[in-house]
PDB file of C-alpha atoms in Angstrom:
ATOM      1  CA  UNK A   4       5.103 -45.684  14.137  1.00 38.00           C
ATOM      2  CA  UNK A   5       7.224 -44.611  11.218  1.00 37.00           C
ATOM      3  CA  UNK A   6       5.360 -44.548   7.921  1.00 37.00           C
ATOM      4  CA  UNK A   7       6.975 -46.032   4.848  1.00 36.00           C
ATOM      5  CA  UNK A   8       6.307 -44.237   1.604  1.00 35.00           C
ATOM      6  CA  UNK A   9       6.004 -46.048  -1.647  1.00 34.00           C
ATOM      7  CA  UNK A  10       6.099 -44.427  -5.048  1.00 33.00           C
ATOM      8  CA  UNK A  11       4.529 -46.164  -8.018  1.00 34.00           C
ATOM      9  CA  UNK A  12       4.665 -44.683 -11.486  1.00 36.00           C
ATOM     10  CA  UNK A  13       1.978 -45.626 -13.979  1.00 36.00           C
ATOM     11  CA  UNK A  14       2.254 -44.116 -17.457  1.00 37.00           C
ATOM     12  CA  UNK A  15      -0.636 -43.996 -19.938  1.00 36.00           C
ATOM     13  CA  UNK A  16       1.210 -43.931 -23.252  1.00 36.00           C
ATOM     14  CA  UNK A  17       0.727 -44.087 -27.031  1.00 33.00           C
ATOM     15  CA  UNK A  18       0.868 -47.846 -27.256  1.00 31.00           C
ATOM     16  CA  UNK A  19      -2.468 -48.628 -25.602  1.00 32.00           C
ATOM     17  CA  UNK A  20      -5.579 -49.467 -27.587  1.00 30.00           C
ATOM     18  CA  UNK A  21      -7.486 -46.240 -28.169  1.00 31.00           C
ATOM     19  CA  UNK A  22     -10.677 -45.607 -26.212  1.00 33.00           C
ATOM     20  CA  UNK A  23     -12.643 -42.335 -25.895  1.00 35.00           C
ATOM     21  CA  UNK A  24     -12.042 -42.354 -22.135  1.00 41.00           C
ATOM     22  CA  UNK A  25      -9.310 -43.745 -19.908  1.00 43.00           C
ATOM     23  CA  UNK A  26      -9.216 -45.274 -16.417  1.00 44.00           C
ATOM     24  CA  UNK A  27      -6.136 -45.751 -14.242  1.00 46.00           C
ATOM     25  CA  UNK A  28      -5.869 -46.332 -10.478  1.00 66.00           C
ATOM     26  CA  UNK A  29      -8.381 -43.978  -8.804  1.00 86.00           C
ATOM     27  CA  UNK A  30      -8.510 -41.446 -11.652  1.00 91.00           C
ATOM     28  CA  UNK A  31     -10.812 -41.539 -14.657  1.00 94.00           C
ATOM     29  CA  UNK A  32      -9.803 -39.441 -17.668  1.00 96.00           C
ATOM     30  CA  UNK A  33     -11.882 -38.259 -20.603  1.00 96.00           C
ATOM     31  CA  UNK A  34     -10.524 -38.107 -23.193  1.00 96.00           C
ATOM     32  CA  UNK A  35      -7.602 -40.504 -22.878  1.00 94.00           C
ATOM     33  CA  UNK A  36      -5.387 -38.556 -25.285  1.00 96.00           C
ATOM     34  CA  UNK A  37      -5.146 -34.805 -25.895  1.00 98.00           C
ATOM     35  CA  UNK A  38      -5.003 -33.406 -29.444  1.00 97.00           C
ATOM     36  CA  UNK A  39      -4.333 -29.716 -30.140  1.00 98.00           C
ATOM     37  CA  UNK A  40      -3.505 -27.882 -33.350  1.00 97.00           C
ATOM     38  CA  UNK A  41      -3.023 -24.414 -34.759  1.00 96.00           C
ATOM     39  CA  UNK A  42      -6.633 -24.655 -35.984  1.00 96.00           C
ATOM     40  CA  UNK A  43      -8.079 -25.994 -32.693  1.00 97.00           C
ATOM     41  CA  UNK A  44      -5.657 -24.837 -29.993  1.00 98.00           C
ATOM     42  CA  UNK A  45      -7.956 -25.187 -26.951  1.00 98.00           C
ATOM     43  CA  UNK A  46      -9.526 -28.237 -25.289  1.00 98.00           C
ATOM     44  CA  UNK A  47     -10.579 -29.646 -21.913  1.00 98.00           C
ATOM     45  CA  UNK A  48      -9.664 -32.756 -19.941  1.00 98.00           C
ATOM     46  CA  UNK A  49     -12.135 -34.153 -17.385  1.00 97.00           C
ATOM     47  CA  UNK A  50     -10.564 -35.860 -14.381  1.00 97.00           C
ATOM     48  CA  UNK A  51     -12.729 -37.830 -11.926  1.00 97.00           C
ATOM     49  CA  UNK A  52     -11.744 -39.387  -8.600  1.00 95.00           C
ATOM     50  CA  UNK A  53     -13.310 -42.864  -8.598  1.00 94.00           C
ATOM     51  CA  UNK A  54     -11.733 -43.933  -5.300  1.00 91.00           C
ATOM     52  CA  UNK A  55     -12.892 -43.573  -1.702  1.00 92.00           C
ATOM     53  CA  UNK A  56     -10.113 -41.200  -0.576  1.00 92.00           C
ATOM     54  CA  UNK A  57      -9.689 -37.486  -1.194  1.00 94.00           C
ATOM     55  CA  UNK A  58      -6.442 -36.772  -3.039  1.00 92.00           C
ATOM     56  CA  UNK A  59      -4.380 -33.710  -3.991  1.00 95.00           C
ATOM     57  CA  UNK A  60      -2.595 -33.523  -7.339  1.00 95.00           C
ATOM     58  CA  UNK A  61       0.076 -31.419  -8.988  1.00 96.00           C
ATOM     59  CA  UNK A  62      -0.072 -31.177 -12.787  1.00 97.00           C
ATOM     60  CA  UNK A  63       2.945 -30.727 -15.059  1.00 96.00           C
ATOM     61  CA  UNK A  64       4.019 -31.405 -18.627  1.00 97.00           C
ATOM     62  CA  UNK A  65       6.899 -33.820 -19.131  1.00 96.00           C
ATOM     63  CA  UNK A  66       8.752 -35.223 -22.139  1.00 96.00           C
ATOM     64  CA  UNK A  67       8.552 -38.948 -22.847  1.00 93.00           C
ATOM     65  CA  UNK A  68       9.894 -40.623 -25.960  1.00 92.00           C
ATOM     66  CA  UNK A  69       9.080 -44.067 -27.351  1.00 87.00           C
ATOM     67  CA  UNK A  70      11.563 -46.859 -28.026  1.00 88.00           C
ATOM     68  CA  UNK A  71      11.243 -49.294 -30.931  1.00 88.00           C
ATOM     69  CA  UNK A  72       9.825 -51.843 -28.472  1.00 84.00           C
ATOM     70  CA  UNK A  73       7.010 -49.427 -27.591  1.00 77.00           C
ATOM     71  CA  UNK A  74       8.326 -48.538 -24.133  1.00 83.00           C
ATOM     72  CA  UNK A  75       8.263 -44.881 -23.055  1.00 84.00           C
ATOM     73  CA  UNK A  76      11.317 -43.253 -21.463  1.00 89.00           C
ATOM     74  CA  UNK A  77      11.580 -39.869 -19.729  1.00 92.00           C
ATOM     75  CA  UNK A  78      13.962 -37.358 -21.339  1.00 94.00           C
ATOM     76  CA  UNK A  79      14.970 -33.751 -20.773  1.00 93.00           C
ATOM     77  CA  UNK A  80      13.754 -32.338 -24.075  1.00 92.00           C
ATOM     78  CA  UNK A  81      13.916 -33.727 -27.625  1.00 95.00           C
ATOM     79  CA  UNK A  82      13.435 -32.480 -31.189  1.00 94.00           C
ATOM     80  CA  UNK A  83       9.668 -33.047 -31.327  1.00 97.00           C
ATOM     81  CA  UNK A  84       8.750 -31.924 -27.806  1.00 97.00           C
ATOM     82  CA  UNK A  85       5.477 -30.033 -27.308  1.00 97.00           C
ATOM     83  CA  UNK A  86       6.319 -29.077 -23.717  1.00 97.00           C
ATOM     84  CA  UNK A  87       6.983 -25.387 -24.372  1.00 96.00           C
ATOM     85  CA  UNK A  88       3.837 -25.075 -26.492  1.00 97.00           C
ATOM     86  CA  UNK A  89       1.345 -26.255 -23.861  1.00 98.00           C
ATOM     87  CA  UNK A  90      -0.410 -24.034 -21.302  1.00 98.00           C
ATOM     88  CA  UNK A  91      -2.984 -25.300 -18.807  1.00 98.00           C
ATOM     89  CA  UNK A  92      -4.970 -24.489 -15.644  1.00 98.00           C
ATOM     90  CA  UNK A  93      -5.161 -25.434 -12.849  1.00 98.00           C
ATOM     91  CA  UNK A  94      -1.693 -26.639 -11.908  1.00 97.00           C
ATOM     92  CA  UNK A  95      -2.856 -28.042  -8.582  1.00 97.00           C
ATOM     93  CA  UNK A  96      -6.219 -29.321  -7.374  1.00 97.00           C
ATOM     94  CA  UNK A  97      -7.895 -31.542  -4.799  1.00 97.00           C
ATOM     95  CA  UNK A  98     -10.528 -34.158  -5.573  1.00 96.00           C
ATOM     96  CA  UNK A  99     -12.999 -35.563  -3.080  1.00 96.00           C
ATOM     97  CA  UNK A 100     -14.283 -39.107  -3.710  1.00 95.00           C
ATOM     98  CA  UNK A 101     -16.507 -38.879  -6.778  1.00 95.00           C
ATOM     99  CA  UNK A 102     -15.291 -35.334  -7.445  1.00 97.00           C
ATOM    100  CA  UNK A 103     -14.502 -34.001 -10.916  1.00 97.00           C
ATOM    101  CA  UNK A 104     -11.979 -31.438 -12.124  1.00 98.00           C
ATOM    102  CA  UNK A 105     -11.841 -29.754 -15.534  1.00 98.00           C
ATOM    103  CA  UNK A 106      -8.316 -29.029 -16.779  1.00 98.00           C
ATOM    104  CA  UNK A 107      -8.274 -26.428 -19.565  1.00 98.00           C
ATOM    105  CA  UNK A 108      -5.424 -26.856 -22.035  1.00 98.00           C
ATOM    106  CA  UNK A 109      -4.170 -24.520 -24.768  1.00 98.00           C
ATOM    107  CA  UNK A 110      -1.401 -24.679 -27.361  1.00 98.00           C
ATOM    108  CA  UNK A 111       0.727 -21.678 -28.290  1.00 97.00           C
ATOM    109  CA  UNK A 112       2.668 -22.567 -31.419  1.00 97.00           C
ATOM    110  CA  UNK A 113       5.467 -20.373 -32.720  1.00 95.00           C
ATOM    111  CA  UNK A 114       4.965 -19.336 -36.362  1.00 94.00           C
ATOM    112  CA  UNK A 115       8.602 -20.299 -36.942  1.00 95.00           C
ATOM    113  CA  UNK A 116       7.965 -23.907 -35.924  1.00 96.00           C
ATOM    114  CA  UNK A 117       8.169 -26.326 -38.888  1.00 97.00           C
ATOM    115  CA  UNK A 118       4.946 -28.096 -39.846  1.00 98.00           C
ATOM    116  CA  UNK A 119       4.341 -31.438 -38.180  1.00 98.00           C
ATOM    117  CA  UNK A 120       3.281 -33.266 -35.018  1.00 98.00           C
ATOM    118  CA  UNK A 121       4.892 -32.589 -31.627  1.00 98.00           C
ATOM    119  CA  UNK A 122       4.180 -34.442 -28.409  1.00 97.00           C
ATOM    120  CA  UNK A 123       4.661 -34.524 -24.644  1.00 97.00           C
ATOM    121  CA  UNK A 124       2.723 -35.957 -21.684  1.00 97.00           C
ATOM    122  CA  UNK A 125       0.567 -34.232 -19.074  1.00 97.00           C
ATOM    123  CA  UNK A 126       1.460 -35.793 -15.729  1.00 95.00           C
ATOM    124  CA  UNK A 127      -0.696 -35.914 -12.579  1.00 95.00           C
ATOM    125  CA  UNK A 128       1.390 -36.485  -9.444  1.00 94.00           C
ATOM    126  CA  UNK A 129      -0.365 -37.098  -6.156  1.00 92.00           C
ATOM    127  CA  UNK A 130       0.800 -34.997  -3.198  1.00 93.00           C
ATOM    128  CA  UNK A 131       0.815 -37.873  -0.731  1.00 91.00           C
ATOM    129  CA  UNK A 132       1.840 -35.613   2.185  1.00 91.00           C
ATOM    130  CA  UNK A 133      -1.699 -34.149   2.193  1.00 93.00           C
ATOM    131  CA  UNK A 134      -3.562 -37.442   2.348  1.00 90.00           C
ATOM    132  CA  UNK A 135      -4.007 -37.534   6.137  1.00 91.00           C
ATOM    133  CA  UNK A 136      -5.074 -33.885   6.126  1.00 93.00           C
ATOM    134  CA  UNK A 137      -7.702 -34.562   3.452  1.00 94.00           C
ATOM    135  CA  UNK A 138      -8.885 -37.818   5.036  1.00 92.00           C
ATOM    136  CA  UNK A 139      -9.244 -37.352   8.824  1.00 89.00           C
ATOM    137  CA  UNK A 140      -9.098 -40.636  10.709  1.00 82.00           C
ATOM    138  CA  UNK A 141     -12.376 -42.062  11.956  1.00 71.00           C
ATOM    139  CA  UNK A 142     -11.936 -44.531  14.834  1.00 64.00           C
ATOM    140  CA  UNK A 143     -15.242 -46.139  13.919  1.00 58.00           C
ATOM    141  CA  UNK A 144     -14.048 -46.978  10.401  1.00 52.00           C
ATOM    142  CA  UNK A 145     -10.993 -49.217  10.667  1.00 50.00           C
ATOM    143  CA  UNK A 146     -11.025 -49.997   6.940  1.00 50.00           C
ATOM    144  CA  UNK A 147     -10.856 -46.322   6.047  1.00 49.00           C
ATOM    145  CA  UNK A 148      -7.927 -45.820   8.422  1.00 45.00           C
ATOM    146  CA  UNK A 149      -6.008 -48.662   6.859  1.00 48.00           C
ATOM    147  CA  UNK A 150      -6.575 -47.314   3.372  1.00 49.00           C
ATOM    148  CA  UNK A 151      -5.677 -43.762   4.359  1.00 43.00           C
ATOM    149  CA  UNK A 152      -2.484 -44.974   6.031  1.00 48.00           C
ATOM    150  CA  UNK A 153      -1.224 -46.859   2.985  1.00 55.00           C
ATOM    151  CA  UNK A 154       0.950 -44.117   1.520  1.00 62.00           C
ATOM    152  CA  UNK A 155       0.954 -45.098  -2.135  1.00 65.00           C
ATOM    153  CA  UNK A 156       1.452 -42.161  -4.475  1.00 66.00           C
ATOM    154  CA  UNK A 157       0.514 -42.368  -8.141  1.00 68.00           C
ATOM    155  CA  UNK A 158       1.840 -40.492 -11.132  1.00 81.00           C
ATOM    156  CA  UNK A 159      -0.268 -40.791 -14.271  1.00 89.00           C
ATOM    157  CA  UNK A 160       0.444 -39.271 -17.676  1.00 92.00           C
ATOM    158  CA  UNK A 161      -1.843 -38.387 -20.589  1.00 93.00           C
ATOM    159  CA  UNK A 162      -0.259 -38.106 -24.078  1.00 96.00           C
ATOM    160  CA  UNK A 163      -0.541 -34.680 -25.729  1.00 97.00           C
ATOM    161  CA  UNK A 164      -0.092 -34.194 -29.477  1.00 97.00           C
ATOM    162  CA  UNK A 165       0.204 -30.690 -30.954  1.00 98.00           C
ATOM    163  CA  UNK A 166      -0.076 -30.356 -34.741  1.00 98.00           C
ATOM    164  CA  UNK A 167       1.011 -27.406 -36.879  1.00 98.00           C
ATOM    165  CA  UNK A 168       0.312 -26.762 -40.533  1.00 97.00           C
ATOM    166  CA  UNK A 169       0.291 -29.561 -43.092  1.00 97.00           C
ATOM    167  CA  UNK A 170       0.903 -32.975 -41.559  1.00 97.00           C
ATOM    168  CA  UNK A 171       1.414 -36.001 -43.788  1.00 97.00           C
ATOM    169  CA  UNK A 172       2.360 -39.400 -42.422  1.00 97.00           C
ATOM    170  CA  UNK A 173       2.726 -42.731 -44.195  1.00 98.00           C
ATOM    171  CA  UNK A 174       2.577 -46.129 -42.484  1.00 98.00           C
ATOM    172  CA  UNK A 175       3.589 -49.561 -43.727  1.00 98.00           C
ATOM    173  CA  UNK A 176       4.499 -53.063 -42.601  1.00 97.00           C
ATOM    174  CA  UNK A 177       8.085 -54.292 -42.683  1.00 95.00           C
ATOM    175  CA  UNK A 178       8.861 -57.722 -41.264  1.00 94.00           C
ATOM    176  CA  UNK A 179       5.941 -59.996 -40.407  1.00 96.00           C
ATOM    177  CA  UNK A 180       6.090 -63.511 -38.938  1.00 96.00           C
ATOM    178  CA  UNK A 181       3.921 -66.077 -37.169  1.00 96.00           C
ATOM    179  CA  UNK A 182       5.631 -67.168 -33.952  1.00 95.00           C
ATOM    180  CA  UNK A 183       4.931 -68.970 -30.672  1.00 93.00           C
ATOM    181  CA  UNK A 184       5.681 -67.919 -27.112  1.00 93.00           C
ATOM    182  CA  UNK A 185       7.218 -70.080 -24.375  1.00 93.00           C
ATOM    183  CA  UNK A 186       3.786 -71.555 -23.602  1.00 91.00           C
ATOM    184  CA  UNK A 187       3.151 -72.472 -27.217  1.00 90.00           C
ATOM    185  CA  UNK A 188       0.606 -69.720 -27.828  1.00 91.00           C
ATOM    186  CA  UNK A 189       0.770 -68.173 -31.307  1.00 93.00           C
ATOM    187  CA  UNK A 190       1.344 -64.480 -31.971  1.00 95.00           C
ATOM    188  CA  UNK A 191       2.274 -62.301 -34.913  1.00 97.00           C
ATOM    189  CA  UNK A 192       5.564 -60.424 -34.727  1.00 96.00           C
ATOM    190  CA  UNK A 193       5.088 -57.232 -36.722  1.00 96.00           C
ATOM    191  CA  UNK A 194       7.405 -54.385 -37.675  1.00 96.00           C
ATOM    192  CA  UNK A 195       5.414 -51.213 -38.345  1.00 97.00           C
ATOM    193  CA  UNK A 196       6.991 -48.423 -40.380  1.00 97.00           C
ATOM    194  CA  UNK A 197       6.359 -44.663 -40.255  1.00 97.00           C
ATOM    195  CA  UNK A 198       7.564 -41.793 -42.434  1.00 98.00           C
ATOM    196  CA  UNK A 199       6.627 -38.147 -42.840  1.00 98.00           C
ATOM    197  CA  UNK A 200       6.274 -35.278 -40.353  1.00 98.00           C
ATOM    198  CA  UNK A 201       3.599 -36.708 -38.077  1.00 97.00           C
ATOM    199  CA  UNK A 202       2.719 -39.441 -35.630  1.00 97.00           C
ATOM    200  CA  UNK A 203       1.833 -42.789 -37.177  1.00 96.00           C
ATOM    201  CA  UNK A 204      -1.737 -43.769 -36.278  1.00 97.00           C
ATOM    202  CA  UNK A 205      -2.011 -47.421 -37.258  1.00 97.00           C
ATOM    203  CA  UNK A 206      -5.093 -49.618 -37.265  1.00 98.00           C
ATOM    204  CA  UNK A 207      -4.443 -53.337 -37.562  1.00 97.00           C
ATOM    205  CA  UNK A 208      -6.939 -56.130 -38.283  1.00 97.00           C
ATOM    206  CA  UNK A 209      -6.032 -59.821 -38.077  1.00 97.00           C
ATOM    207  CA  UNK A 210      -8.323 -62.471 -39.586  1.00 97.00           C
ATOM    208  CA  UNK A 211      -7.931 -66.233 -39.593  1.00 96.00           C
ATOM    209  CA  UNK A 212      -8.671 -68.064 -42.860  1.00 96.00           C
ATOM    210  CA  UNK A 213      -9.393 -71.749 -42.242  1.00 96.00           C
ATOM    211  CA  UNK A 214      -8.347 -74.407 -44.797  1.00 95.00           C
ATOM    212  CA  UNK A 215     -11.968 -74.528 -46.029  1.00 94.00           C
ATOM    213  CA  UNK A 216     -11.892 -70.759 -46.672  1.00 94.00           C
ATOM    214  CA  UNK A 217     -14.018 -69.687 -43.699  1.00 95.00           C
ATOM    215  CA  UNK A 218     -12.854 -66.330 -42.283  1.00 96.00           C
ATOM    216  CA  UNK A 219     -13.083 -65.353 -38.598  1.00 96.00           C
ATOM    217  CA  UNK A 220     -11.644 -62.505 -36.569  1.00 96.00           C
ATOM    218  CA  UNK A 221      -8.422 -63.299 -34.683  1.00 96.00           C
ATOM    219  CA  UNK A 222      -8.933 -60.583 -32.105  1.00 93.00           C
ATOM    220  CA  UNK A 223     -10.212 -56.990 -31.937  1.00 95.00           C
ATOM    221  CA  UNK A 224      -8.922 -54.187 -34.147  1.00 96.00           C
ATOM    222  CA  UNK A 225      -5.694 -52.836 -32.706  1.00 96.00           C
ATOM    223  CA  UNK A 226      -4.628 -49.207 -32.572  1.00 95.00           C
ATOM    224  CA  UNK A 227      -0.865 -48.683 -32.492  1.00 95.00           C
ATOM    225  CA  UNK A 228       0.852 -45.300 -32.254  1.00 94.00           C
ATOM    226  CA  UNK A 229       4.285 -44.711 -33.761  1.00 95.00           C
ATOM    227  CA  UNK A 230       5.706 -41.487 -32.344  1.00 94.00           C
ATOM    228  CA  UNK A 231       7.429 -39.054 -34.675  1.00 95.00           C
ATOM    229  CA  UNK A 232      10.933 -39.750 -33.320  1.00 94.00           C
ATOM    230  CA  UNK A 233      10.669 -43.319 -34.656  1.00 94.00           C
ATOM    231  CA  UNK A 234      10.595 -44.700 -38.175  1.00 95.00           C
ATOM    232  CA  UNK A 235       9.667 -48.216 -36.980  1.00 95.00           C
ATOM    233  CA  UNK A 236       8.307 -50.114 -33.985  1.00 95.00           C
ATOM    234  CA  UNK A 237       8.079 -53.823 -33.199  1.00 94.00           C
ATOM    235  CA  UNK A 238       4.892 -55.333 -31.799  1.00 94.00           C
ATOM    236  CA  UNK A 239       3.640 -58.739 -30.709  1.00 94.00           C
ATOM    237  CA  UNK A 240       0.050 -59.157 -31.838  1.00 95.00           C
ATOM    238  CA  UNK A 241      -1.747 -61.774 -29.745  1.00 94.00           C
ATOM    239  CA  UNK A 242      -3.958 -64.168 -31.685  1.00 95.00           C
ATOM    240  CA  UNK A 243      -7.408 -64.507 -30.122  1.00 93.00           C
ATOM    241  CA  UNK A 244      -9.584 -67.047 -31.874  1.00 93.00           C
ATOM    242  CA  UNK A 245     -13.233 -67.400 -30.890  1.00 89.00           C
ATOM    243  CA  UNK A 246     -14.406 -70.526 -29.107  1.00 87.00           C
ATOM    244  CA  UNK A 247     -14.701 -73.482 -31.460  1.00 86.00           C
ATOM    245  CA  UNK A 248     -12.158 -72.169 -33.973  1.00 90.00           C
ATOM    246  CA  UNK A 249      -8.704 -73.739 -33.953  1.00 91.00           C
ATOM    247  CA  UNK A 250      -5.608 -72.883 -35.960  1.00 93.00           C
ATOM    248  CA  UNK A 251      -4.908 -75.628 -38.488  1.00 93.00           C
ATOM    249  CA  UNK A 252      -2.157 -76.473 -40.912  1.00 94.00           C
ATOM    250  CA  UNK A 253      -3.157 -75.186 -44.326  1.00 94.00           C
ATOM    251  CA  UNK A 254      -4.891 -72.160 -42.847  1.00 95.00           C
ATOM    252  CA  UNK A 255      -3.567 -68.597 -42.880  1.00 96.00           C
ATOM    253  CA  UNK A 256      -3.719 -65.257 -41.095  1.00 97.00           C
ATOM    254  CA  UNK A 257      -4.521 -62.099 -43.036  1.00 97.00           C
ATOM    255  CA  UNK A 258      -3.033 -58.923 -41.575  1.00 98.00           C
ATOM    256  CA  UNK A 259      -4.655 -55.684 -42.782  1.00 98.00           C
ATOM    257  CA  UNK A 260      -3.035 -52.302 -42.157  1.00 98.00           C
ATOM    258  CA  UNK A 261      -4.906 -48.979 -42.172  1.00 98.00           C
ATOM    259  CA  UNK A 262      -3.578 -45.439 -41.885  1.00 98.00           C
ATOM    260  CA  UNK A 263      -6.140 -43.945 -39.530  1.00 96.00           C
ATOM    261  CA  UNK A 264      -5.299 -40.417 -40.694  1.00 95.00           C
ATOM    262  CA  UNK A 265      -6.494 -41.340 -44.193  1.00 96.00           C
ATOM    263  CA  UNK A 266      -9.135 -44.066 -43.895  1.00 97.00           C
ATOM    264  CA  UNK A 267     -10.417 -46.644 -41.427  1.00 97.00           C
ATOM    265  CA  UNK A 268     -12.043 -48.559 -44.292  1.00 97.00           C
ATOM    266  CA  UNK A 269      -9.568 -48.582 -47.189  1.00 98.00           C
ATOM    267  CA  UNK A 270      -6.424 -50.508 -46.230  1.00 97.00           C
ATOM    268  CA  UNK A 271      -2.853 -49.452 -46.933  1.00 97.00           C
ATOM    269  CA  UNK A 272      -1.656 -53.045 -47.184  1.00 97.00           C
ATOM    270  CA  UNK A 273      -2.853 -56.643 -46.757  1.00 97.00           C
ATOM    271  CA  UNK A 274      -0.443 -59.516 -46.080  1.00 97.00           C
ATOM    272  CA  UNK A 275      -1.034 -63.228 -45.523  1.00 96.00           C
ATOM    273  CA  UNK A 276       0.881 -65.582 -43.221  1.00 96.00           C
ATOM    274  CA  UNK A 277       0.526 -69.300 -43.915  1.00 95.00           C
ATOM    275  CA  UNK A 278       0.115 -71.795 -41.067  1.00 95.00           C
ATOM    276  CA  UNK A 279       2.611 -74.581 -41.779  1.00 90.00           C
TER     277      UNK A 279
END
């Protein structure tokens, strides 16, 4: 019986909400993002196989840029690429179910490189041709056979940021509007601005102010990354009101912007959107 091979690409990129660890498919990563600098040029990434199949992976560094809509696109080099700065071991490894691999990563930054943030992605591509070899068929375990025969290969990428010298980045809010989707659910359309020689690390809080003045959270704090190749990104911020709280005419939403590189407490800007 001829096997059909499927290839699914899943990218872990700068637009996701930050967490100290990341999970995707059958791999668990800690940390979720890699940060290196000329002051701290060495780090480690812990990769754990959380699935029930042994898998073999090849590791490489690839360049991905971000569009204004927050979508990543693969490119063959760009002005702020960190690809040539990054060294790592191992380049290939195998993980048994529950197994863990430490990937050691180092940055080598040319002294001629201008100060600023540079970025690329560390990609983990499964070598699907080795799956049968690593998972011998057991006639007494039909479920295992079925899973081992489903040739789905995953490519997962971890963002890497390399910083050199003095990095200074400013963030701001441009356009801001309260809108509704096709199902009538409200969201905030936000344009986030970035300037300087680094990545924009934005924290965004949204609070709902009822007509009587009572304030409640309209969702968790959001982390939004604006890569250095962009001076602005557009985001849709979902409004998540707690049970029992409803948006009313005469109320308002307060949007608070923080520059995470400077302070997670003192805001850069606060804006209010009225509910009409």
